[in-house]
Short mmCIF file of N, CA and C in Angstrom, two decimals:
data_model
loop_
_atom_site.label_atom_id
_atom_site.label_comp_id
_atom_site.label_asym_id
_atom_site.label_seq_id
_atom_site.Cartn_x
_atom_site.Cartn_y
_atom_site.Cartn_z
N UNK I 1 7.60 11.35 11.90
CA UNK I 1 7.52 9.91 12.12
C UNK I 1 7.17 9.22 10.80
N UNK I 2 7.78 8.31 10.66
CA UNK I 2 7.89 7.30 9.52
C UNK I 2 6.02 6.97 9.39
N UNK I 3 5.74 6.19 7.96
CA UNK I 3 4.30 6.41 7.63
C UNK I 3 4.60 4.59 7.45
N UNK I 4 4.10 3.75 7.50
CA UNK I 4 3.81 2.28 7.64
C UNK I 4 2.48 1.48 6.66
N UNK I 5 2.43 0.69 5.85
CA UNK I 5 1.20 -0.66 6.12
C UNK I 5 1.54 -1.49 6.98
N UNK I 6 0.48 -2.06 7.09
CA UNK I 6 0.17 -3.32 7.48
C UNK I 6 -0.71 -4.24 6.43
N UNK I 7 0.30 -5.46 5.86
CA UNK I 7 -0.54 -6.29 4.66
C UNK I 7 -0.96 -7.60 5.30
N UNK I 8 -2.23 -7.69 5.78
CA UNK I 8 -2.77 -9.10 6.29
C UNK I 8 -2.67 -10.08 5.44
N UNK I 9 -2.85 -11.58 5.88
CA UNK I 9 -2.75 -12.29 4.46
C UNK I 9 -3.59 -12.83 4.70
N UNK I 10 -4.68 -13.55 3.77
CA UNK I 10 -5.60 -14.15 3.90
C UNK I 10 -6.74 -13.92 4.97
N UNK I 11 -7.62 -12.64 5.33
CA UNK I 11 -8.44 -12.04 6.13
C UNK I 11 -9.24 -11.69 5.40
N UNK I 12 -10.86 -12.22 5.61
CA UNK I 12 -11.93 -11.86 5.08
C UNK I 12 -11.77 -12.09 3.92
N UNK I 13 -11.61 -13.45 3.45
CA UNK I 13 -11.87 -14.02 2.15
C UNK I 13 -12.26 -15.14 3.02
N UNK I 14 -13.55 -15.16 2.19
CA UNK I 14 -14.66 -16.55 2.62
C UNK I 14 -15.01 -15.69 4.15
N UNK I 15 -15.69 -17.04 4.79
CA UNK I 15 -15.83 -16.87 6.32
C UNK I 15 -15.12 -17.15 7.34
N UNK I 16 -13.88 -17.48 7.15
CA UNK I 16 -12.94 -17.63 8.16
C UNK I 16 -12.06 -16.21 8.05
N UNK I 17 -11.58 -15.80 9.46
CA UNK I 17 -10.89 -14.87 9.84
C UNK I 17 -11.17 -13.69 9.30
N UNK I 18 -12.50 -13.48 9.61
CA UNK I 18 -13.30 -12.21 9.17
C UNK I 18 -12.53 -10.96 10.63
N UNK I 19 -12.55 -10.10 10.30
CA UNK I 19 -11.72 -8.81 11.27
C UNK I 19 -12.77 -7.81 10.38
N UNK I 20 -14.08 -6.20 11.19
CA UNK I 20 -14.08 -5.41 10.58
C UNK I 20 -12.89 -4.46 10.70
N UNK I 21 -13.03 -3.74 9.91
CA UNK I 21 -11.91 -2.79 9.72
C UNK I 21 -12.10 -1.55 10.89
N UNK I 22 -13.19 -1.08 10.72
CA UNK I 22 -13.50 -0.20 12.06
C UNK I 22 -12.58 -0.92 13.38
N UNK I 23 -12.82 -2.25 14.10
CA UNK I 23 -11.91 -2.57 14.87
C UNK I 23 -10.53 -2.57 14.88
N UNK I 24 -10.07 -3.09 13.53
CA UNK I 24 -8.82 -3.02 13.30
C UNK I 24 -8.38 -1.27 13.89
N UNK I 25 -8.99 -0.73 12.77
CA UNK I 25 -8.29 0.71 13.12
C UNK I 25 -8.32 0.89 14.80
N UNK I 26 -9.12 0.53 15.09
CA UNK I 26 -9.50 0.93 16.83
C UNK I 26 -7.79 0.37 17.60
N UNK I 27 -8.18 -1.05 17.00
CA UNK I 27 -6.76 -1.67 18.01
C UNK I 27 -5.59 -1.15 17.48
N UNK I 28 -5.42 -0.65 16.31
CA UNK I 28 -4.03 0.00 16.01
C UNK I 28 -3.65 1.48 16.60
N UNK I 29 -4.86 2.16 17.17
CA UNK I 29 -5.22 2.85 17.39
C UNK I 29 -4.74 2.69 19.11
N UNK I 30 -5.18 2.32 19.38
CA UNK I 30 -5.26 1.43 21.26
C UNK I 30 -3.48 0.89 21.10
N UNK I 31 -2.97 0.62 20.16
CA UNK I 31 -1.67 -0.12 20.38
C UNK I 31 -0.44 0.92 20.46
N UNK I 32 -1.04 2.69 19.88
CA UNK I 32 -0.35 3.71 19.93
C UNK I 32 0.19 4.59 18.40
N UNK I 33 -0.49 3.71 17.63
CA UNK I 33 -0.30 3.76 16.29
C UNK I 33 -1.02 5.18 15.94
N UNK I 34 -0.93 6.09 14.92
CA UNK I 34 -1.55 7.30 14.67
C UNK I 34 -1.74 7.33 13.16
N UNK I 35 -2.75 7.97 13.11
CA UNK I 35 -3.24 8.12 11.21
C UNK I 35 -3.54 7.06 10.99
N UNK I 36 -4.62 6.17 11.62
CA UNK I 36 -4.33 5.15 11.12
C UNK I 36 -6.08 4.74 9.98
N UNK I 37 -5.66 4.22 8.70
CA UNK I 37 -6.72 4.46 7.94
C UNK I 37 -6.64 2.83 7.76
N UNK I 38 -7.99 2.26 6.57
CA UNK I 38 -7.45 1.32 6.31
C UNK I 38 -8.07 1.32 5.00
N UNK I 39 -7.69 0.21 4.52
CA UNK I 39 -8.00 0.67 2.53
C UNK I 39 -8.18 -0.89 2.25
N UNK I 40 -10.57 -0.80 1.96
CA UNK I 40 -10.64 -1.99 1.01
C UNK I 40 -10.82 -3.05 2.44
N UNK I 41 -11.70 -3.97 2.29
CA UNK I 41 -11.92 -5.24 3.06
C UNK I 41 -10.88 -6.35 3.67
N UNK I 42 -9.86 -6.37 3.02
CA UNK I 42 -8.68 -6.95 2.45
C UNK I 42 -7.84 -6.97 3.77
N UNK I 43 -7.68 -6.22 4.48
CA UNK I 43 -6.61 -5.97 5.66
C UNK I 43 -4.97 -5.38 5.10
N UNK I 44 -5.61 -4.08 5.11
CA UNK I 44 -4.28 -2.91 4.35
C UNK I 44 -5.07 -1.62 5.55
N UNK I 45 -3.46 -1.77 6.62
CA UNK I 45 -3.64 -1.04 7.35
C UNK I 45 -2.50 0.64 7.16
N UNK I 46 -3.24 1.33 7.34
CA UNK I 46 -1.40 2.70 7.11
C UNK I 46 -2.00 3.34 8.24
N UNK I 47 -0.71 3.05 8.90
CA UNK I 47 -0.34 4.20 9.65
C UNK I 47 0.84 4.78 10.42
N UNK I 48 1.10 5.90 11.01
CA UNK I 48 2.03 6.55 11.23
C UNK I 48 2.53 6.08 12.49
N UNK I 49 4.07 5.70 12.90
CA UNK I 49 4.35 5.21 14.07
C UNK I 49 6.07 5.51 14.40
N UNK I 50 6.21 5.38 15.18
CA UNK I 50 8.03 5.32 15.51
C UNK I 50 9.07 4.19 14.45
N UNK I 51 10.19 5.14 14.49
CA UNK I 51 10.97 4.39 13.36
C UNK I 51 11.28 3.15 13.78
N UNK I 52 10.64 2.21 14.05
CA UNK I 52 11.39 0.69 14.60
C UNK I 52 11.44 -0.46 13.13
N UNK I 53 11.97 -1.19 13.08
CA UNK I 53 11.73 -2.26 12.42
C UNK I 53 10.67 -3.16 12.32
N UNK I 54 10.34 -3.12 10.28
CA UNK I 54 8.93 -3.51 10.27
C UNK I 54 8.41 -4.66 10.78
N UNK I 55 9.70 -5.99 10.91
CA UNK I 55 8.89 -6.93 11.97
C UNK I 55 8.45 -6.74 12.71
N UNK I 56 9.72 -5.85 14.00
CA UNK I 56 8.84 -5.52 15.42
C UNK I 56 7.49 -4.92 15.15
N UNK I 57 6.88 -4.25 14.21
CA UNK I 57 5.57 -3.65 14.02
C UNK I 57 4.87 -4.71 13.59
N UNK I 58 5.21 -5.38 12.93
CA UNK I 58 4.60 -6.66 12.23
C UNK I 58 3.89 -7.46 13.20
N UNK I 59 4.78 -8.04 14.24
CA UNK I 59 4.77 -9.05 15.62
C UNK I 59 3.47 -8.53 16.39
N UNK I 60 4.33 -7.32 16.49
CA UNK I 60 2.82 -6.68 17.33
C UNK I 60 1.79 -6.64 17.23
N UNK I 61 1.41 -6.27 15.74
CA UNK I 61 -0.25 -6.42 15.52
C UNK I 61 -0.34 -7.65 15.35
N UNK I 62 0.27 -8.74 14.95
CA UNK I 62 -0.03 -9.89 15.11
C UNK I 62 -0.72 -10.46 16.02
N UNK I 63 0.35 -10.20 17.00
CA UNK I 63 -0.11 -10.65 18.36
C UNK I 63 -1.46 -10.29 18.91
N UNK I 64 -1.52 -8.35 19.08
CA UNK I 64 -2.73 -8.04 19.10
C UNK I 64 -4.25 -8.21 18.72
N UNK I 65 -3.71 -8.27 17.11
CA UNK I 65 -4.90 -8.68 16.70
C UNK I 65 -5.57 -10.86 16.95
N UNK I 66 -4.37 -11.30 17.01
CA UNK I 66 -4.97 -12.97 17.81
C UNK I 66 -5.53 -12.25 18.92
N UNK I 67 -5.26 -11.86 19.99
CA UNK I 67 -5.21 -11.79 21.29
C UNK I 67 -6.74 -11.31 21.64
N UNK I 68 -6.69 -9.59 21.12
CA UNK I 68 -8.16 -9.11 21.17
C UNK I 68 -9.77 -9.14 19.77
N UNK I 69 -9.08 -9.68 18.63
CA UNK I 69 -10.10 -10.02 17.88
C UNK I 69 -9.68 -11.42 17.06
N UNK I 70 -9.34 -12.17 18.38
CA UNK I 70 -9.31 -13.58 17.99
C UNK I 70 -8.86 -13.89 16.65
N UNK I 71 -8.13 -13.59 15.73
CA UNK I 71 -7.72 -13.64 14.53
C UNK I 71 -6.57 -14.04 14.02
N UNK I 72 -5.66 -14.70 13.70
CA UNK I 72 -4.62 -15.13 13.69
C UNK I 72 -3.91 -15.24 12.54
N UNK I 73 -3.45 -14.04 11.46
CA UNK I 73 -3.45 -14.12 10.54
C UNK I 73 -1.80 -13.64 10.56
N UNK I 74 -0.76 -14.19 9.20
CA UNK I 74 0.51 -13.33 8.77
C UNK I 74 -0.05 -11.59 8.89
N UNK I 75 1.16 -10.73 8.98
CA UNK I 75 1.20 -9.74 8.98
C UNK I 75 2.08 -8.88 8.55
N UNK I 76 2.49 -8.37 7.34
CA UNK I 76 3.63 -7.57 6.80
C UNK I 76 3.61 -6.37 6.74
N UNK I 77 4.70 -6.04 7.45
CA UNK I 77 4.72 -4.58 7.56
C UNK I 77 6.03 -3.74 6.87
N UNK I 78 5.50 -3.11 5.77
CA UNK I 78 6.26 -2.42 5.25
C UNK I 78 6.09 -0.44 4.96
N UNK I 79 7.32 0.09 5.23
CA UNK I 79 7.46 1.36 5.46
C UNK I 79 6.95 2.36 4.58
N UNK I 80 6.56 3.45 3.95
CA UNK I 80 6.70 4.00 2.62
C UNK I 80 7.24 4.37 1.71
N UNK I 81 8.68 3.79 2.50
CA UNK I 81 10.03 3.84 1.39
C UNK I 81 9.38 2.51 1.08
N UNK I 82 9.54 1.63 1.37
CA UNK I 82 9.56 0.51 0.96
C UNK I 82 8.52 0.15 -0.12
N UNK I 83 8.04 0.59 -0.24
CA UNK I 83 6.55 0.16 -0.90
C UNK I 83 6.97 1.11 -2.57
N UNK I 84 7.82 2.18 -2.11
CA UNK I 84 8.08 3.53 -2.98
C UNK I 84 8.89 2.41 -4.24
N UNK I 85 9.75 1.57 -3.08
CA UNK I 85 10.58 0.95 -3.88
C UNK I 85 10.20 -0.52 -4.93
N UNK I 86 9.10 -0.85 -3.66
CA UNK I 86 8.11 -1.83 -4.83
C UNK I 86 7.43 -1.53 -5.79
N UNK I 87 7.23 0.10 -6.27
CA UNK I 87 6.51 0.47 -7.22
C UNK I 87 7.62 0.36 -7.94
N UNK I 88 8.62 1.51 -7.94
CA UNK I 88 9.97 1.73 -8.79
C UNK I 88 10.53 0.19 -9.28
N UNK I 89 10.10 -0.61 -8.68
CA UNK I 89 10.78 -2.00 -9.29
C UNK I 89 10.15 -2.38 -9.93
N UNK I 90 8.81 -2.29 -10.54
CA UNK I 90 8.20 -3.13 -11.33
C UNK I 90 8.58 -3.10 -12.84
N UNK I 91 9.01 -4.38 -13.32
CA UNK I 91 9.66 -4.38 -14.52
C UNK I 91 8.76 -4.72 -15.15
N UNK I 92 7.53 -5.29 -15.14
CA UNK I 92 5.94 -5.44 -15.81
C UNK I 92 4.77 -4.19 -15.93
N UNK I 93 5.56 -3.46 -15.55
CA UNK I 93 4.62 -2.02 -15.82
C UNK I 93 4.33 -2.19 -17.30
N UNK I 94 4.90 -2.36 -18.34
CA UNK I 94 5.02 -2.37 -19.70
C UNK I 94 3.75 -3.48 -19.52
N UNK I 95 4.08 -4.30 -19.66
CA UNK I 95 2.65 -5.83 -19.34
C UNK I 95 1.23 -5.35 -19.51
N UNK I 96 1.01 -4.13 -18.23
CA UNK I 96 0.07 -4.35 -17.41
C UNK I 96 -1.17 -3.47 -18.32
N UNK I 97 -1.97 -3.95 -18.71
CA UNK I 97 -3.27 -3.50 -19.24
C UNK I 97 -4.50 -3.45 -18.27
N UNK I 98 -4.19 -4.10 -16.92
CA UNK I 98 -5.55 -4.25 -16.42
C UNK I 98 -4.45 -4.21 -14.41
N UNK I 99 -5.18 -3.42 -14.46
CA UNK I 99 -3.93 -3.56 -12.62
C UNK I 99 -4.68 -4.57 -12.02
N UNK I 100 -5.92 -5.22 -12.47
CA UNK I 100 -6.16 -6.52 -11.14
C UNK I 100 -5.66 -7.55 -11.90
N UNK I 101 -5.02 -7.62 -12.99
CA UNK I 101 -4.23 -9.01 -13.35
C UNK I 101 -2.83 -8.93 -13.31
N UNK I 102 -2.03 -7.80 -12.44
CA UNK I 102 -0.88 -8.01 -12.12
C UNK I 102 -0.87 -8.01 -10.83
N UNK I 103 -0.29 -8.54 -10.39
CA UNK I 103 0.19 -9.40 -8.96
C UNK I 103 1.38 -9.25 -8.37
N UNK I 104 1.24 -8.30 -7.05
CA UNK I 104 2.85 -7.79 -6.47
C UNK I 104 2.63 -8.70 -5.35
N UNK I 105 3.71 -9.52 -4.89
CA UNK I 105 4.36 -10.34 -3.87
C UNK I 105 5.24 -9.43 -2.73
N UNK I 106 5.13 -10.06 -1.69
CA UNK I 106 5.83 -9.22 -0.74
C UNK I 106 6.25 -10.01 0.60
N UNK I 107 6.96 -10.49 1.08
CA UNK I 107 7.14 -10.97 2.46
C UNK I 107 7.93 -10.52 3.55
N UNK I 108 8.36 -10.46 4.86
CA UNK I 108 8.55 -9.51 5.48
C UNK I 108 10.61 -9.82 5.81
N UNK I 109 10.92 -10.47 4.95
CA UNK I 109 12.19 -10.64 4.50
C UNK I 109 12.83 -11.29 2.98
N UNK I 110 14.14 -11.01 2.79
CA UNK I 110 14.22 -11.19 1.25
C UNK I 110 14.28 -12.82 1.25
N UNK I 111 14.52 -13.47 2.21
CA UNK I 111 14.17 -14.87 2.15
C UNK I 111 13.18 -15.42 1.69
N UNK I 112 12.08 -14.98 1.44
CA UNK I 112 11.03 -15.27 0.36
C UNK I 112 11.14 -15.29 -1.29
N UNK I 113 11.70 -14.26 -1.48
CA UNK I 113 11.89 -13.89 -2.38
C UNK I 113 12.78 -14.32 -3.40
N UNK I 114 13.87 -15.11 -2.30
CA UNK I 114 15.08 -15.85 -2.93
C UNK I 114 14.04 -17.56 -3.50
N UNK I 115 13.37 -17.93 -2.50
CA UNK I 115 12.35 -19.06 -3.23
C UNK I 115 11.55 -18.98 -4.32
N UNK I 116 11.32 -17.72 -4.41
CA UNK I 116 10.56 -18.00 -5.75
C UNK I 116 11.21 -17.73 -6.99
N UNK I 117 12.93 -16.98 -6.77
CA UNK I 117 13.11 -16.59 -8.00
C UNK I 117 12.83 -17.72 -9.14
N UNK I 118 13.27 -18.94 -9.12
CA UNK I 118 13.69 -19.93 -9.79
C UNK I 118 12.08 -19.75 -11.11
N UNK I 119 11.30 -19.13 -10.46
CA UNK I 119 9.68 -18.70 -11.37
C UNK I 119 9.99 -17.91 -12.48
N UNK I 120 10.91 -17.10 -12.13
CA UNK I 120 11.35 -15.75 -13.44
C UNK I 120 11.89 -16.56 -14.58
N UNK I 121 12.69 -17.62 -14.12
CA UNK I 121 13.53 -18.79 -15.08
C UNK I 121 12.56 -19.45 -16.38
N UNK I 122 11.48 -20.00 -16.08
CA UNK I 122 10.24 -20.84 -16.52
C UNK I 122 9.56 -20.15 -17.40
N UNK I 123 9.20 -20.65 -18.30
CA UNK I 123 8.15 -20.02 -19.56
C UNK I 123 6.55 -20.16 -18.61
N UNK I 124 6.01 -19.11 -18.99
CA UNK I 124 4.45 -19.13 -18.50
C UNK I 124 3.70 -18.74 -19.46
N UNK I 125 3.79 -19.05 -20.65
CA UNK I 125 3.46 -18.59 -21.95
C UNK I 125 2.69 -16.91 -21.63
N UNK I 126 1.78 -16.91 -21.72
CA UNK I 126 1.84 -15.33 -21.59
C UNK I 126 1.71 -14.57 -20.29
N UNK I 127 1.88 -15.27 -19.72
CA UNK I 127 2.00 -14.93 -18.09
C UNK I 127 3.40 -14.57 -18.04
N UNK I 128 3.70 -13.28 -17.08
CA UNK I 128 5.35 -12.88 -16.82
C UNK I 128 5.41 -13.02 -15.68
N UNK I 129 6.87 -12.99 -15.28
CA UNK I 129 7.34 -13.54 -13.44
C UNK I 129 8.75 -11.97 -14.03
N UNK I 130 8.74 -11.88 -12.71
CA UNK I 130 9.55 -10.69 -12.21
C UNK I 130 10.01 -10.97 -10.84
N UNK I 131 11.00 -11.31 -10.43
CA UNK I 131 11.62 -11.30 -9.02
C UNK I 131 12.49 -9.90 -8.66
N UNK I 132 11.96 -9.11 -8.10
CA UNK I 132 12.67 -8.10 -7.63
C UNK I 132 13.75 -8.20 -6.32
N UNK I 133 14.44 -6.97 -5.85
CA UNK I 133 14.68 -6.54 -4.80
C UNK I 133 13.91 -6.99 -3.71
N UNK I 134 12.58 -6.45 -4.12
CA UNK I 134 11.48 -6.34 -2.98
C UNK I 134 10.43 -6.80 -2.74
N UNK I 135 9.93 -7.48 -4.17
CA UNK I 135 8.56 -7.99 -4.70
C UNK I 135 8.71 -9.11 -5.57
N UNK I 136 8.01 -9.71 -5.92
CA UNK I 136 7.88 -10.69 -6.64
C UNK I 136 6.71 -9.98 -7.52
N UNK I 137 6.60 -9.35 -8.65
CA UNK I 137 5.55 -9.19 -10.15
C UNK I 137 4.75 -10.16 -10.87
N UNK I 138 3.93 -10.23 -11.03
CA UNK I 138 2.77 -11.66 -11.78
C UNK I 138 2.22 -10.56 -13.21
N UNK I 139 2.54 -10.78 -14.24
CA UNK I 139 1.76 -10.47 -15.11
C UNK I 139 0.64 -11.75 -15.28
N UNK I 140 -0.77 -11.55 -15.10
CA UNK I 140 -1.45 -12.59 -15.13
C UNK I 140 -2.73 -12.53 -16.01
N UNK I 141 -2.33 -12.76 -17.31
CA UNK I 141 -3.17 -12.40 -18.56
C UNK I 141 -4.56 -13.08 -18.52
N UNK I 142 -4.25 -13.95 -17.83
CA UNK I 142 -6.06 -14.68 -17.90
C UNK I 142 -6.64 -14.36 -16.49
N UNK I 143 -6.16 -13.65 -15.90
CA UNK I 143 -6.97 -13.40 -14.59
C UNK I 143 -5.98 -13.79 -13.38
N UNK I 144 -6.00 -13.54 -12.15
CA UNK I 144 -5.44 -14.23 -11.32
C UNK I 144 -5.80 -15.48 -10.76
N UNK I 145 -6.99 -15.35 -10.70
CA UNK I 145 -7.88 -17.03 -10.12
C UNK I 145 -7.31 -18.16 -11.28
N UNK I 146 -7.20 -17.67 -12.94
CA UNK I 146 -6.95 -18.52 -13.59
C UNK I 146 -5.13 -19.07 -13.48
N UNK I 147 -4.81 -18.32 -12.90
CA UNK I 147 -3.56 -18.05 -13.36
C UNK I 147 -2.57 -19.17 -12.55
N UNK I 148 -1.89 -20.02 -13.34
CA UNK I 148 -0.78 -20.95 -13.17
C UNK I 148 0.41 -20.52 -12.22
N UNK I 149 0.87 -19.20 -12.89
CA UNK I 149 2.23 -18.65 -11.62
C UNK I 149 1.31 -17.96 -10.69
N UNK I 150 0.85 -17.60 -10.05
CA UNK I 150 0.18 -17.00 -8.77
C UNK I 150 0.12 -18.29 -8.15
N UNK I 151 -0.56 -19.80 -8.31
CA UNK I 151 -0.30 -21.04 -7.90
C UNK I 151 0.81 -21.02 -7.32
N UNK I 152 1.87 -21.34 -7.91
CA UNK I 152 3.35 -21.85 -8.13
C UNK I 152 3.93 -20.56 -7.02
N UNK I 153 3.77 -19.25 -7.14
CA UNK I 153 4.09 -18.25 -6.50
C UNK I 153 3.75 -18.47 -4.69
N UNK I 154 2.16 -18.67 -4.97
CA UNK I 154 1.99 -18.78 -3.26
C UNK I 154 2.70 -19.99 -2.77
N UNK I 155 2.77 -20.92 -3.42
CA UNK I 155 3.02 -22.48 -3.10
C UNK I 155 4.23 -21.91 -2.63
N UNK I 156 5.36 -21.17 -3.40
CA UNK I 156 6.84 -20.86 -3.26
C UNK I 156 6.79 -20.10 -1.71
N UNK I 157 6.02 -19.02 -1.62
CA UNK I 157 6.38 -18.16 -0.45
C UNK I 157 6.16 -19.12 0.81
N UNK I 158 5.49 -20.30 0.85
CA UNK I 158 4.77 -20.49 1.55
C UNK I 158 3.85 -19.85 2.94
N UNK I 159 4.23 -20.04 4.02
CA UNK I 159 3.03 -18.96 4.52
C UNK I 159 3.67 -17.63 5.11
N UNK I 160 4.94 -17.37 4.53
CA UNK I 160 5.52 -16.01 4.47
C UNK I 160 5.58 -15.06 4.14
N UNK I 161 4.19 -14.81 3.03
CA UNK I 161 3.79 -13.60 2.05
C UNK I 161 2.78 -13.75 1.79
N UNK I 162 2.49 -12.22 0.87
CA UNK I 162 1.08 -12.39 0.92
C UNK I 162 1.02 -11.19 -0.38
N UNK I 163 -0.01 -11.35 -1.30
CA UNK I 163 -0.14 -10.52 -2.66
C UNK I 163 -1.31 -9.39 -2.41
N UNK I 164 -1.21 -8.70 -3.38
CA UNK I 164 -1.88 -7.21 -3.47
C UNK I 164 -1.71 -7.13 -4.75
N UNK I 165 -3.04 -6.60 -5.85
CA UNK I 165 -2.93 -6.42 -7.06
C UNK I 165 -2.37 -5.22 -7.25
N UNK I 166 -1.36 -4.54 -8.41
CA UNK I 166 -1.21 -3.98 -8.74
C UNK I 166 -1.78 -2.24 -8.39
N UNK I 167 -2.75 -1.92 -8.70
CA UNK I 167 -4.03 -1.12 -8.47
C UNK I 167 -4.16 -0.87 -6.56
N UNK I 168 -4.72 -2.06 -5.95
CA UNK I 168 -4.29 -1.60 -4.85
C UNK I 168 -3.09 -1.26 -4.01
N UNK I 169 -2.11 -1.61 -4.30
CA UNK I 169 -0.84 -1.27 -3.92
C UNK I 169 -0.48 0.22 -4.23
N UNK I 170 -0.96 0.66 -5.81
CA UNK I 170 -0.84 1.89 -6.28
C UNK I 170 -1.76 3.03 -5.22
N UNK I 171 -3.23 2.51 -4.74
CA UNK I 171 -4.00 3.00 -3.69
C UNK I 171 -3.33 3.42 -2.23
N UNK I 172 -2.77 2.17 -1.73
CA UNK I 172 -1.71 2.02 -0.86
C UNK I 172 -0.61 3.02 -0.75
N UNK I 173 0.20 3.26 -1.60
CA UNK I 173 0.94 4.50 -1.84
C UNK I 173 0.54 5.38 -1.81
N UNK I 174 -0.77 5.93 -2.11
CA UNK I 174 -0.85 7.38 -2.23
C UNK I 174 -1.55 7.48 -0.71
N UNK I 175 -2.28 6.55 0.01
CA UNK I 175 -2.56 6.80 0.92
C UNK I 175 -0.95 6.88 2.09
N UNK I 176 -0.27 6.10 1.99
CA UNK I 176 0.79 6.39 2.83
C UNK I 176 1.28 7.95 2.76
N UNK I 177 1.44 8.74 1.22
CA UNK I 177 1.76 9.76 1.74
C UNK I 177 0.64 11.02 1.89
N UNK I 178 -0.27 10.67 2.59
CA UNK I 178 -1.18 11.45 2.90
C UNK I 178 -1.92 10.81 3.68
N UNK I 179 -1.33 11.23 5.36
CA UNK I 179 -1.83 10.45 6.16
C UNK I 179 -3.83 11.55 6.35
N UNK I 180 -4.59 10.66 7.46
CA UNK I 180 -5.92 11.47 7.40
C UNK I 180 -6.03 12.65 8.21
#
């Protein structure tokens, strides 16, 4: 059986839409889901499930998680090919000196992705933009909080994506192929 995340967006930053993770795992767990770990405060769920399409997996915990821990957050669900392929795409690997100042984008169709290209176009003086296949790349030399395209980036996806630094995404992968 195929190995899965789940990338929450905006959960447990600040005090709104706090979820512990112990529950999470429980309800993914309760929903039929297996191996299921989770990685970091953040809402990065992996686990192992039937080959369906990552929306239909997406929808579901969505739903679930509003329903039984009141929470109502985006939810992207992508496979471990998929993620294999968001590593293999990064054309800012060269960039990256620090993995929490690069910035991988992700939404749960390429229709996101087509909005932000027009970012790769634009000078960001030392900031880089990368529109992939699969991801959208942030080289973000002054930090991400400081950072001008991460702005311009979320503004673009609007509430259809959701970012993961570099570093955790790399975490993310190795946990997908080694379920617990």
């Amino acid at each position: 059986m195929p190995r899965y995340v789940a990338l929450f967006r905006g959960i447990n930053v600040g005090k709104a839409k706090r979820i512990a993770m112990g529950d999470l795992r429980a309800l993914l767990d309760k929903l039929g889901y297996a191996d299921v770990a989770t990685l970091l405060n953040s809402g990065n769920a992996v686990f192992t499930a039937n080959a369906e399409p990552a929306a239909t997996h997406a929808a579901r915990i969505r739903e679930a998680v509003k329903d039984k821990l009141g929470v109502d957050a985006l939810v992207i669900v992508k496979s471990a090919k998929d993620i294999a392929a968001i590593i293999a795409g990064n054309a800012l690997a060269k960039h990256c000196t620090d993995d929490s100042k690069l910035l991988i984008a992700v939404t749960n169709d390429t229709r996101g992705m087509t909005r932000v290209k027009a970012l790769a176009r634009a000078a960001w003086g030392d900031e880089k933009v990368h529109v992939g296949k699969h991801a959208a790349y942030l080289w973000c030399s002054n930090g991400i909080l400081e950072s001008k395209v991460a702005v311009a980036l979320l503004k673009g996806l609007e509430d259809a994506g959701t970012t993961r630094n570099w570093g955790t995404l790399n975490k993310i992968h190795a946990l997908l192929g080694d379920p617990p």
